[in-house]
Tab-separated table of C-alpha atoms in Angstrom:
chain	number	residue	atom	x	y	z
A	1	MET	CA	125.622	104.168	110.827
A	2	GLN	CA	122.533	103.842	108.297
A	3	SER	CA	120.329	106.344	107.763
A	4	TYR	CA	116.866	105.844	105.576
A	5	SER	CA	114.923	108.774	103.579
A	6	PHE	CA	111.849	108.427	101.268
A	7	ARG	CA	111.710	110.526	98.223
A	8	SER	CA	108.773	110.432	95.020
A	9	TYR	CA	109.685	109.103	91.894
A	10	GLU	CA	112.695	110.900	89.764
A	11	GLN	CA	113.281	109.700	86.131
A	12	GLY	CA	114.968	106.749	85.733
A	13	ASP	CA	114.287	105.435	88.997
A	14	GLU	CA	111.806	102.600	87.597
A	15	HIS	CA	114.745	100.106	86.712
A	16	SER	CA	116.102	99.808	90.393
A	17	ILE	CA	112.291	99.899	91.661
A	18	ASN	CA	111.393	96.651	89.023
A	19	ASP	CA	114.448	94.884	89.853
A	20	LEU	CA	113.252	95.251	93.610
A	21	PHE	CA	109.895	94.041	92.807
A	22	ASN	CA	111.238	91.023	90.760
A	23	TYR	CA	113.631	90.650	93.466
A	24	ILE	CA	111.361	89.929	95.920
A	25	THR	CA	108.375	88.358	94.137
A	26	GLY	CA	110.532	86.292	91.950
A	27	ALA	CA	108.891	87.378	88.756
A	28	ASN	CA	110.330	88.757	85.820
A	29	ARG	CA	108.318	91.854	84.827
A	30	PRO	CA	110.050	93.467	82.059
A	31	VAL	CA	110.440	97.577	82.924
A	32	SER	CA	107.843	97.847	79.505
A	33	GLN	CA	105.280	96.809	81.702
A	34	TYR	CA	106.241	98.578	84.544
A	35	GLY	CA	105.640	102.270	82.634
A	36	TRP	CA	102.293	101.063	80.865
A	37	GLN	CA	101.257	100.425	84.792
A	38	TRP	CA	102.578	103.546	86.474
A	39	PHE	CA	102.489	106.351	83.510
A	40	GLN	CA	99.886	105.304	80.825
A	41	ALA	CA	96.817	105.376	83.162
A	42	PRO	CA	94.116	107.843	82.129
A	43	GLY	CA	94.126	108.704	85.816
A	44	GLY	CA	97.206	110.016	85.505
A	45	ARG	CA	101.167	109.100	86.932
A	46	GLY	CA	100.979	106.985	89.653
A	47	GLU	CA	102.003	107.911	92.937
A	48	ILE	CA	105.690	106.134	92.927
A	49	TRP	CA	107.632	106.597	96.769
A	50	LEU	CA	110.814	105.015	97.397
A	51	ILE	CA	112.094	104.310	100.868
A	52	GLU	CA	116.025	104.792	100.480
A	53	CYS	CA	119.253	103.666	103.054
A	54	GLY	CA	122.333	105.579	102.902
A	55	SER	CA	125.657	105.423	104.659
A	56	ASP	CA	128.212	107.347	106.490
A	57	SER	CA	130.906	106.257	103.881
A	58	GLY	CA	129.388	108.327	101.639
A	59	ALA	CA	128.277	105.528	99.333
A	60	GLY	CA	125.183	106.189	97.094
A	61	LYS	CA	121.668	105.832	98.348
A	62	THR	CA	120.076	101.775	97.879
A	63	LEU	CA	116.613	101.411	97.200
A	64	ILE	CA	115.503	99.202	100.008
A	65	GLY	CA	110.917	99.876	99.909
A	66	HIS	CA	109.111	100.668	97.519
A	67	HIS	CA	104.894	102.216	97.862
A	68	GLY	CA	102.588	102.433	94.789
A	69	ILE	CA	98.959	104.234	94.184
A	70	MET	CA	97.576	103.360	91.139
A	71	PRO	CA	95.273	106.604	90.256
A	72	VAL	CA	91.945	104.648	89.037
A	73	ARG	CA	89.069	106.596	87.696
A	74	PHE	CA	85.809	106.009	89.087
A	75	SER	CA	82.226	107.879	88.754
A	76	ASN	CA	79.369	108.022	91.059
A	77	GLY	CA	76.295	108.992	89.215
A	78	SER	CA	77.690	111.783	86.971
A	79	GLU	CA	80.194	113.150	89.399
A	80	SER	CA	83.847	112.172	87.720
A	81	LEU	CA	86.456	111.095	90.969
A	82	LEU	CA	90.054	109.775	91.503
A	83	PHE	CA	90.597	106.842	93.639
A	84	GLY	CA	93.856	104.821	94.863
A	85	LYS	CA	94.774	101.644	94.735
A	86	THR	CA	97.515	100.651	96.741
A	87	GLU	CA	99.957	98.590	94.816
A	88	ASN	CA	103.500	97.231	94.836
A	89	THR	CA	104.073	97.849	98.296
A	90	PHE	CA	107.653	95.825	99.321
A	91	VAL	CA	110.585	95.994	101.766
A	92	HIS	CA	113.736	93.942	101.014
A	93	PRO	CA	113.705	91.020	103.256
A	94	ALA	CA	116.907	92.281	104.910
A	95	TYR	CA	115.335	96.004	106.181
A	96	ARG	CA	112.068	94.573	107.439
A	97	THR	CA	112.893	94.456	110.649
A	98	LYS	CA	115.342	97.707	110.326
A	99	ILE	CA	112.673	99.828	109.705
A	100	LEU	CA	109.122	100.770	110.682
A	101	TYR	CA	107.665	100.428	107.719
A	102	PRO	CA	103.856	101.944	108.385
A	103	ARG	CA	105.932	105.564	109.502
A	104	PHE	CA	107.024	106.005	106.118
A	105	GLU	CA	103.478	104.793	104.491
A	106	GLN	CA	102.073	107.569	107.197
A	107	ARG	CA	104.696	110.148	105.722
A	108	PHE	CA	103.692	109.734	101.823
A	109	ARG	CA	100.416	109.448	102.623
A	110	LYS	CA	99.747	112.643	104.210
A	111	LEU	CA	101.632	113.922	100.704
A	112	TYR	CA	99.354	111.827	97.904
A	113	GLU	CA	96.222	112.162	99.915
A	114	PRO	CA	94.762	115.236	99.050
A	115	ARG	CA	94.898	113.915	95.335
A	116	PHE	CA	92.507	111.428	95.482
A	117	HIS	CA	88.607	111.006	96.939
A	118	CYS	CA	89.285	107.499	98.301
A	119	LEU	CA	92.098	105.086	98.750
A	120	PHE	CA	91.688	101.344	98.365
A	121	SER	CA	93.233	97.943	97.891
A	122	THR	CA	92.374	94.553	96.502
A	123	THR	CA	93.864	92.159	98.801
A	124	GLY	CA	92.792	91.766	102.309
A	125	PRO	CA	93.493	88.671	103.784
A	126	GLY	CA	94.927	88.905	107.282
A	127	ASP	CA	98.005	90.158	108.024
A	128	ALA	CA	97.123	92.842	104.450
A	129	LEU	CA	94.140	94.084	106.224
A	130	ARG	CA	96.022	94.770	109.451
A	131	GLN	CA	98.361	96.835	107.642
A	132	ARG	CA	95.479	98.333	105.695
A	133	GLN	CA	93.637	99.150	108.722
A	134	ALA	CA	96.694	100.885	110.675
A	135	HIS	CA	96.424	103.236	108.116
A	136	GLY	CA	92.704	104.150	108.696
A	137	TYR	CA	91.169	101.783	105.949
A	138	THR	CA	87.977	100.114	106.673
A	139	ALA	CA	86.977	97.019	105.466
A	140	LYS	CA	83.672	95.921	105.045
A	141	ALA	CA	83.004	94.770	101.258
A	142	LEU	CA	83.762	91.837	101.065
A	143	TRP	CA	85.233	89.625	97.953
A	144	VAL	CA	82.444	87.258	96.499
A	145	LYS	CA	83.196	84.652	93.865
A	146	PHE	CA	80.632	83.328	91.561
A	147	VAL	CA	81.738	79.874	89.823
A	148	TRP	CA	79.358	78.653	86.945
A	149	GLY	CA	79.478	75.440	85.618
A	150	THR	CA	77.327	75.483	81.707
A	151	ARG	CA	76.729	71.993	81.658
A	152	PRO	CA	75.678	70.161	84.447
A	153	LEU	CA	78.937	68.077	85.410
A	154	SER	CA	80.950	71.264	84.959
A	155	ASN	CA	80.772	72.541	88.683
A	156	ALA	CA	81.368	69.210	90.139
A	157	ALA	CA	84.571	68.703	87.830
A	158	PHE	CA	85.598	72.464	88.370
A	159	MET	CA	85.598	72.090	92.629
A	160	VAL	CA	87.297	68.860	92.512
A	161	ALA	CA	89.641	70.467	90.044
A	162	TYR	CA	89.977	73.513	92.129
A	163	LEU	CA	90.661	71.870	95.402
A	164	SER	CA	93.124	69.723	94.159
A	165	ARG	CA	95.110	72.528	92.698
A	166	LYS	CA	95.203	70.942	89.538
A	167	MET	CA	93.662	73.668	86.965
A	168	LYS	CA	95.821	71.832	84.640
A	169	ALA	CA	93.297	69.058	84.689
A	170	TYR	CA	91.069	71.681	82.562
A	171	LYS	CA	93.419	71.198	79.786
A	172	PRO	CA	91.610	70.248	76.594
A	173	GLY	CA	91.241	66.035	76.383
A	174	THR	CA	91.934	65.449	80.010
A	175	LEU	CA	89.224	63.613	82.220
A	176	PHE	CA	88.288	66.774	84.063
A	177	SER	CA	87.566	68.624	80.395
A	178	ARG	CA	85.702	65.955	79.298
A	179	LEU	CA	83.387	65.728	82.245
A	180	ALA	CA	82.640	68.855	82.397
A	181	LYS	CA	81.422	69.202	79.074
A	182	THR	CA	78.980	66.217	79.245
A	183	GLY	CA	75.366	67.064	79.316
A	184	PRO	CA	73.757	70.182	77.034
A	185	ALA	CA	74.679	73.529	77.348
A	186	GLN	CA	72.000	76.322	78.073
A	187	SER	CA	70.735	78.088	75.344
A	188	ARG	CA	70.974	82.025	74.823
A	189	HIS	CA	67.814	84.006	76.066
A	190	ALA	CA	65.956	85.123	73.008
A	191	GLY	CA	66.675	88.250	71.407
A	192	VAL	CA	70.027	89.259	72.708
A	193	THR	CA	72.904	90.080	70.326
A	194	VAL	CA	76.490	89.346	71.592
A	195	CYS	CA	78.989	90.777	69.650
A	196	ARG	CA	82.463	89.475	70.026
A	197	HIS	CA	85.747	91.823	69.812
A	198	SER	CA	89.381	91.757	70.068
A	199	SER	CA	91.032	94.143	71.439
A	200	ASP	CA	91.916	96.365	68.111
A	201	GLU	CA	88.293	95.912	67.000
A	202	ALA	CA	87.198	97.429	69.970
A	203	ARG	CA	89.473	100.082	69.925
A	204	GLU	CA	87.554	100.867	66.678
A	205	ALA	CA	84.183	100.205	67.719
A	206	ASN	CA	81.879	103.454	68.358
A	207	ILE	CA	80.124	101.619	71.157
A	208	PHE	CA	82.332	101.668	73.321
A	209	HIS	CA	82.687	105.387	73.331
A	210	GLN	CA	79.495	106.325	73.611
A	211	PHE	CA	77.606	103.678	76.251
A	212	TRP	CA	79.422	104.736	79.290
A	213	PRO	CA	78.503	108.323	78.879
A	214	MET	CA	75.218	107.407	78.276
A	215	VAL	CA	74.670	104.981	81.269
A	216	LYS	CA	77.221	106.390	83.817
A	217	ASN	CA	74.392	108.443	85.661
A	218	ARG	CA	72.664	105.345	87.057
A	219	TYR	CA	75.561	103.963	88.735
A	220	CYS	CA	76.431	104.336	91.961
A	221	ILE	CA	80.070	104.653	92.721
A	222	THR	CA	81.848	102.238	90.556
A	223	PRO	CA	84.713	102.383	88.208
A	224	SER	CA	84.810	104.457	85.080
A	225	ARG	CA	83.918	102.686	81.605
A	226	ASP	CA	85.106	105.683	79.263
A	227	TYR	CA	86.610	104.618	76.335
A	228	GLU	CA	90.447	105.731	77.623
A	229	ASP	CA	89.426	103.654	80.678
A	230	LEU	CA	88.745	100.542	78.623
A	231	ASN	CA	91.319	101.125	76.298
A	232	TRP	CA	94.130	101.323	79.033
A	233	ARG	CA	92.963	98.122	81.248
A	234	PHE	CA	92.152	95.700	78.744
A	235	TRP	CA	92.877	96.801	74.958
A	236	THR	CA	96.483	97.902	75.901
A	237	ASN	CA	96.971	95.972	78.789
A	238	PRO	CA	100.212	93.761	78.071
A	239	ASN	CA	99.552	91.500	81.055
A	240	SER	CA	96.842	89.669	79.351
A	241	LYS	CA	94.467	89.300	76.598
A	242	TYR	CA	90.777	90.164	76.863
A	243	LEU	CA	87.954	89.897	74.930
A	244	THR	CA	84.758	92.238	74.811
A	245	LEU	CA	81.556	91.973	74.306
A	246	SER	CA	78.966	94.154	73.315
A	247	LEU	CA	75.424	92.719	74.187
A	248	ASP	CA	72.372	94.263	72.949
A	249	SER	CA	68.279	93.690	73.332
A	250	GLU	CA	65.269	95.619	72.923
A	251	THR	CA	64.035	94.533	76.111
A	252	LEU	CA	66.666	94.440	77.848
A	253	GLY	CA	68.758	97.218	76.757
A	254	SER	CA	72.520	97.034	76.180
A	255	GLY	CA	75.602	96.122	78.170
A	256	ILE	CA	79.103	95.588	77.972
A	257	ALA	CA	81.705	92.596	79.098
A	258	VAL	CA	85.363	92.029	78.941
A	259	ILE	CA	86.279	87.990	79.160
A	260	SER	CA	90.173	86.628	79.597
A	261	ASN	CA	91.401	83.283	79.395
A	262	PRO	CA	89.372	82.411	76.561
A	263	GLU	CA	91.590	79.132	75.899
A	264	TRP	CA	91.238	76.325	78.758
A	265	GLY	CA	87.414	76.670	79.072
A	266	VAL	CA	88.120	78.252	81.936
A	267	MET	CA	86.759	82.171	81.116
A	268	ASP	CA	86.687	84.915	83.516
A	269	ILE	CA	84.034	88.311	83.463
A	270	GLU	CA	86.885	90.790	84.310
A	271	ASP	CA	83.961	93.228	83.677
A	272	PHE	CA	80.269	93.955	83.381
A	273	VAL	CA	78.172	96.839	83.106
A	274	VAL	CA	74.553	96.767	81.445
A	275	GLU	CA	72.437	99.966	80.743
A	276	ASP	CA	70.386	100.132	83.407
A	277	PRO	CA	71.993	98.281	86.483
A	278	ARG	CA	69.245	97.952	88.846
A	279	SER	CA	66.845	96.140	86.881
A	280	LYS	CA	65.957	92.661	85.967
A	281	SER	CA	68.026	92.961	82.723
A	282	PHE	CA	71.178	92.926	84.724
A	283	GLY	CA	71.050	89.365	85.468
A	284	MET	CA	69.423	88.580	82.527
A	285	LEU	CA	72.206	89.476	80.180
A	286	LEU	CA	74.534	88.322	82.762
A	287	LYS	CA	73.300	85.035	81.925
A	288	SER	CA	73.522	86.011	78.021
A	289	VAL	CA	76.973	86.195	78.745
A	290	LEU	CA	77.246	82.967	79.979
A	291	GLN	CA	75.369	81.366	77.675
A	292	TRP	CA	77.598	83.005	75.060
A	293	ALA	CA	80.419	81.353	76.803
A	294	ALA	CA	79.384	78.373	76.556
A	295	GLU	CA	78.631	78.352	73.147
A	296	SER	CA	81.934	79.352	72.626
A	297	GLY	CA	83.562	76.115	74.521
A	298	ALA	CA	83.957	77.073	78.108
A	299	PHE	CA	82.513	75.001	80.872
A	300	ILE	CA	83.140	77.022	83.565
A	301	VAL	CA	82.809	80.741	83.936
A	302	ARG	CA	83.808	82.698	86.639
A	303	PHE	CA	82.445	86.272	87.954
A	304	THR	CA	84.296	88.363	91.260
A	305	THR	CA	82.527	90.993	92.223
A	306	THR	CA	81.670	92.332	96.253
A	307	ASP	CA	78.758	90.958	98.179
A	308	GLU	CA	77.427	94.395	98.373
A	309	SER	CA	76.723	93.889	94.654
A	310	VAL	CA	75.297	90.811	94.292
A	311	GLN	CA	71.640	92.170	94.907
A	312	TRP	CA	71.753	93.490	91.413
A	313	ILE	CA	73.040	90.012	89.961
A	314	GLY	CA	69.718	88.770	90.968
A	315	LYS	CA	70.384	85.415	94.125
A	316	GLU	CA	67.542	83.736	92.326
A	317	ASN	CA	69.292	83.482	89.341
A	318	PHE	CA	72.720	82.226	90.058
A	319	MET	CA	74.683	80.744	93.113
A	320	CYS	CA	77.861	82.223	94.311
A	321	ARG	CA	80.908	79.853	95.541
A	322	GLN	CA	80.381	81.233	99.181
A	323	ASP	CA	76.265	79.983	98.855
A	324	LEU	CA	77.586	76.174	98.741
A	325	GLY	CA	77.484	74.097	101.819
A	326	ILE	CA	80.793	72.487	100.859
A	327	TRP	CA	82.118	76.146	100.563
A	328	ARG	CA	80.941	76.910	103.994
A	329	LEU	CA	82.703	74.150	104.851
A	330	ILE	CA	86.238	74.491	103.393
A	331	MET	CA	85.835	78.266	104.917
A	332	ARG	CA	85.515	76.635	108.369
A	333	SER	CA	88.234	74.602	108.020
A	334	GLY	CA	90.704	77.632	107.715
A	335	TYR	CA	91.700	76.411	104.224
A	336	PHE	CA	91.074	79.537	102.657
A	337	GLN	CA	90.551	83.024	104.177
A	338	GLU	CA	87.740	85.062	103.511
A	339	ILE	CA	89.149	88.667	101.532
A	340	LYS	CA	87.723	91.789	102.105
A	341	MET	CA	88.535	94.959	100.066
A	342	PRO	CA	89.598	97.939	102.041
A	343	ARG	CA	88.924	101.334	101.683
A	344	LYS	CA	89.386	104.758	103.148
A	345	LEU	CA	87.502	107.894	102.505
A	346	CYS	CA	90.076	110.899	102.114
A	347	ASP	CA	89.007	114.238	102.766
A	348	LYS	CA	88.152	115.325	98.889
A	349	GLY	CA	85.679	112.196	99.138
A	350	HIS	CA	84.376	113.152	102.532
A	351	LYS	CA	83.245	116.713	101.413
A	352	MET	CA	81.402	115.493	98.694
A	353	GLY	CA	79.660	112.530	100.736
A	354	LEU	CA	80.768	110.072	99.353
A	355	THR	CA	80.418	106.816	101.637
A	356	ASP	CA	82.988	103.938	101.658
A	357	HIS	CA	80.165	100.943	101.084
A	358	GLY	CA	77.540	100.369	98.463
A	359	TRP	CA	79.924	100.282	95.599
A	360	TYR	CA	79.487	98.368	92.445
A	361	ILE	CA	83.129	96.516	91.851
A	362	THR	CA	84.114	93.920	89.309
A	363	PRO	CA	87.958	92.958	89.421
A	364	ILE	CA	90.395	95.760	89.454
A	365	ILE	CA	92.878	94.596	87.213
A	366	PHE	CA	96.024	95.809	85.982
B	1	MET	CA	112.444	111.919	132.529
B	2	LYS	CA	110.533	108.541	133.880
B	3	VAL	CA	112.876	105.395	133.938
B	4	ILE	CA	111.410	103.122	131.862
B	5	THR	CA	111.313	99.282	132.975
B	6	THR	CA	110.938	96.220	131.265
B	7	ALA	CA	107.261	96.041	132.987
B	8	ASP	CA	106.669	99.566	131.350
B	9	ILE	CA	107.454	97.575	127.553
B	10	ARG	CA	105.456	94.589	128.582
B	11	ASN	CA	102.707	97.079	129.814
B	12	ALA	CA	102.341	98.582	126.126
B	13	ILE	CA	102.118	95.477	124.238
B	14	LYS	CA	99.342	94.484	126.168
B	15	THR	CA	97.874	97.882	125.417
B	16	ILE	CA	98.647	97.182	121.603
B	17	GLY	CA	96.384	94.071	121.277
B	18	ALA	CA	99.601	91.895	119.984
B	19	ARG	CA	98.565	88.647	120.008
B	20	VAL	CA	101.563	87.417	122.331
B	21	ASP	CA	101.826	86.651	125.910
B	22	ALA	CA	103.668	90.017	127.400
B	23	GLU	CA	104.406	88.755	130.263
B	24	ALA	CA	106.526	85.319	129.257
B	25	MET	CA	108.069	86.934	126.581
B	26	SER	CA	111.974	86.785	127.236
B	27	VAL	CA	113.934	90.193	127.684
B	28	SER	CA	116.295	89.755	125.238
B	29	VAL	CA	115.013	87.285	122.214
B	30	PRO	CA	114.422	89.519	119.274
B	31	PHE	CA	110.660	90.618	118.955
B	32	LYS	CA	110.381	88.724	115.587
B	33	ASP	CA	111.055	85.567	116.972
B	34	MET	CA	108.675	86.197	119.774
B	35	GLY	CA	105.856	86.785	117.337
B	36	LEU	CA	105.835	90.540	117.149
B	37	ASP	CA	105.299	91.387	113.418
B	38	SER	CA	106.033	94.542	111.926
B	39	LEU	CA	103.134	96.135	112.381
B	40	ASP	CA	102.891	95.652	116.249
B	41	ARG	CA	106.183	96.876	116.268
B	42	TYR	CA	105.027	99.833	114.478
B	43	ASN	CA	102.324	100.038	116.562
B	44	LEU	CA	105.025	99.213	119.941
B	45	PHE	CA	107.058	102.538	118.582
B	46	ILE	CA	103.973	104.629	118.697
B	47	GLU	CA	102.858	104.005	122.256
B	48	LEU	CA	106.269	104.065	123.451
B	49	GLU	CA	107.153	107.483	122.103
B	50	GLN	CA	103.473	108.599	123.592
B	51	ILE	CA	104.720	107.266	126.631
B	52	THR	CA	107.854	109.092	126.910
B	53	GLU	CA	107.141	112.060	124.924
B	54	THR	CA	110.377	111.488	122.763
B	55	GLU	CA	110.726	110.417	119.489
B	56	ILE	CA	112.656	107.509	118.069
B	57	PRO	CA	113.959	108.390	115.183
B	58	ASP	CA	114.267	105.678	112.345
B	59	GLU	CA	118.110	105.155	112.720
B	60	ALA	CA	117.791	103.824	115.749
B	61	ILE	CA	114.843	101.232	115.016
B	62	ALA	CA	117.166	98.529	113.685
B	63	ASP	CA	119.277	98.192	117.155
B	64	LEU	CA	115.681	97.839	119.189
B	65	GLN	CA	114.795	94.498	118.761
B	66	THR	CA	114.297	93.495	122.357
B	67	ILE	CA	112.863	94.704	125.452
B	68	GLU	CA	116.177	95.153	126.864
B	69	ALA	CA	117.411	96.965	124.402
B	70	ILE	CA	114.543	99.473	124.229
B	71	VAL	CA	114.732	99.903	127.935
B	72	LYS	CA	118.452	100.765	127.530
B	73	TYR	CA	117.964	103.339	124.642
B	74	LEU	CA	114.721	104.560	126.654
B	75	ASN	CA	116.782	105.353	129.568
B	76	GLY	CA	119.920	106.700	127.607
B	77	VAL	CA	122.432	103.892	128.371
B	78	GLY	CA	121.876	102.131	125.341
């Protein structure tokens, strides 16, 4: 008879966990990458929980499931918080009907929850959302994606390429990329200086040490952008390369933007914070990033946030994908699902009077 | 102890709000083939544990894939 047990991470487990992850997802994640993600975050070591199967024969135990929580540092004004992001929850396909996975997660959660102010997940379509709700997560915030064309035909060309799932159509020299580049790009808002930093340069720049301590009091619940957080999330991230922009204007204040995919003409703004988040400067500085992107060869710029943060951007300045009539038709057809961001306030968060809505969120990427 | 019937299991499936027609479910076809996913099964076992006031161990779950198997197990004849 098979028996099932669970335990927390022990040294050396990363090899079997990584093997199971690669087997289930078809990925080829090296163990070194696992180490960066789970052991080196400024919030501390990740919560790593294993489900094992043993047998009466006395043979060793086999890893059949994993559940992880990544510690992510947040702040709420001057308060420093520790949130946990669900990550790499999986069960070996042969055991999915043999065990009741949520039972195990319930047991893990009792043990790790006291460490955190709040738990959250970034993937909340259909079944994933039901799983989170079963563990007491609520899902009020909806992910919102802005897709901006930097030239007159960019948006239309992008939409066609996106719907046909042929993003490679954007490679230089294709019909799409030529169409998307047609017409003049907008010029930058006068008086905004945009400085571009490679990861190596960003690590050496003083502004990133000073920026977040100076402005965080003005923000509600949001991921921390202290130097250590930016360094880990972006500058030492082995998964992707980023460009970091520092923005400065006498009238609008300063800001930081982190950009990925700078090659193909489609840029993603992975993070964006400004000195005064609740003023007009938020939208104006964001516009400066778009204009910098246009000058740097991008014809599409994407920015993901949640609907609770959209008000800061200034709806009059930007149009998001959800606003487009064609997008509403697509959503109604069921072609894509709306994705929510499930959250669960823990006792520690409740005691501090935190709320599970009204945050400022940009893509939470590792 | 109360004898558990297939009707009790069907009622439990209705109570948990699974998106299946509990009355139309075969007693011998595995849940996964009848449209019950892992979360439905989890909720079903919580419900059954409450009804029977017994704890169903992890090791028993693998064999409890049909209404018939659960009825036999809960009545001690599995």
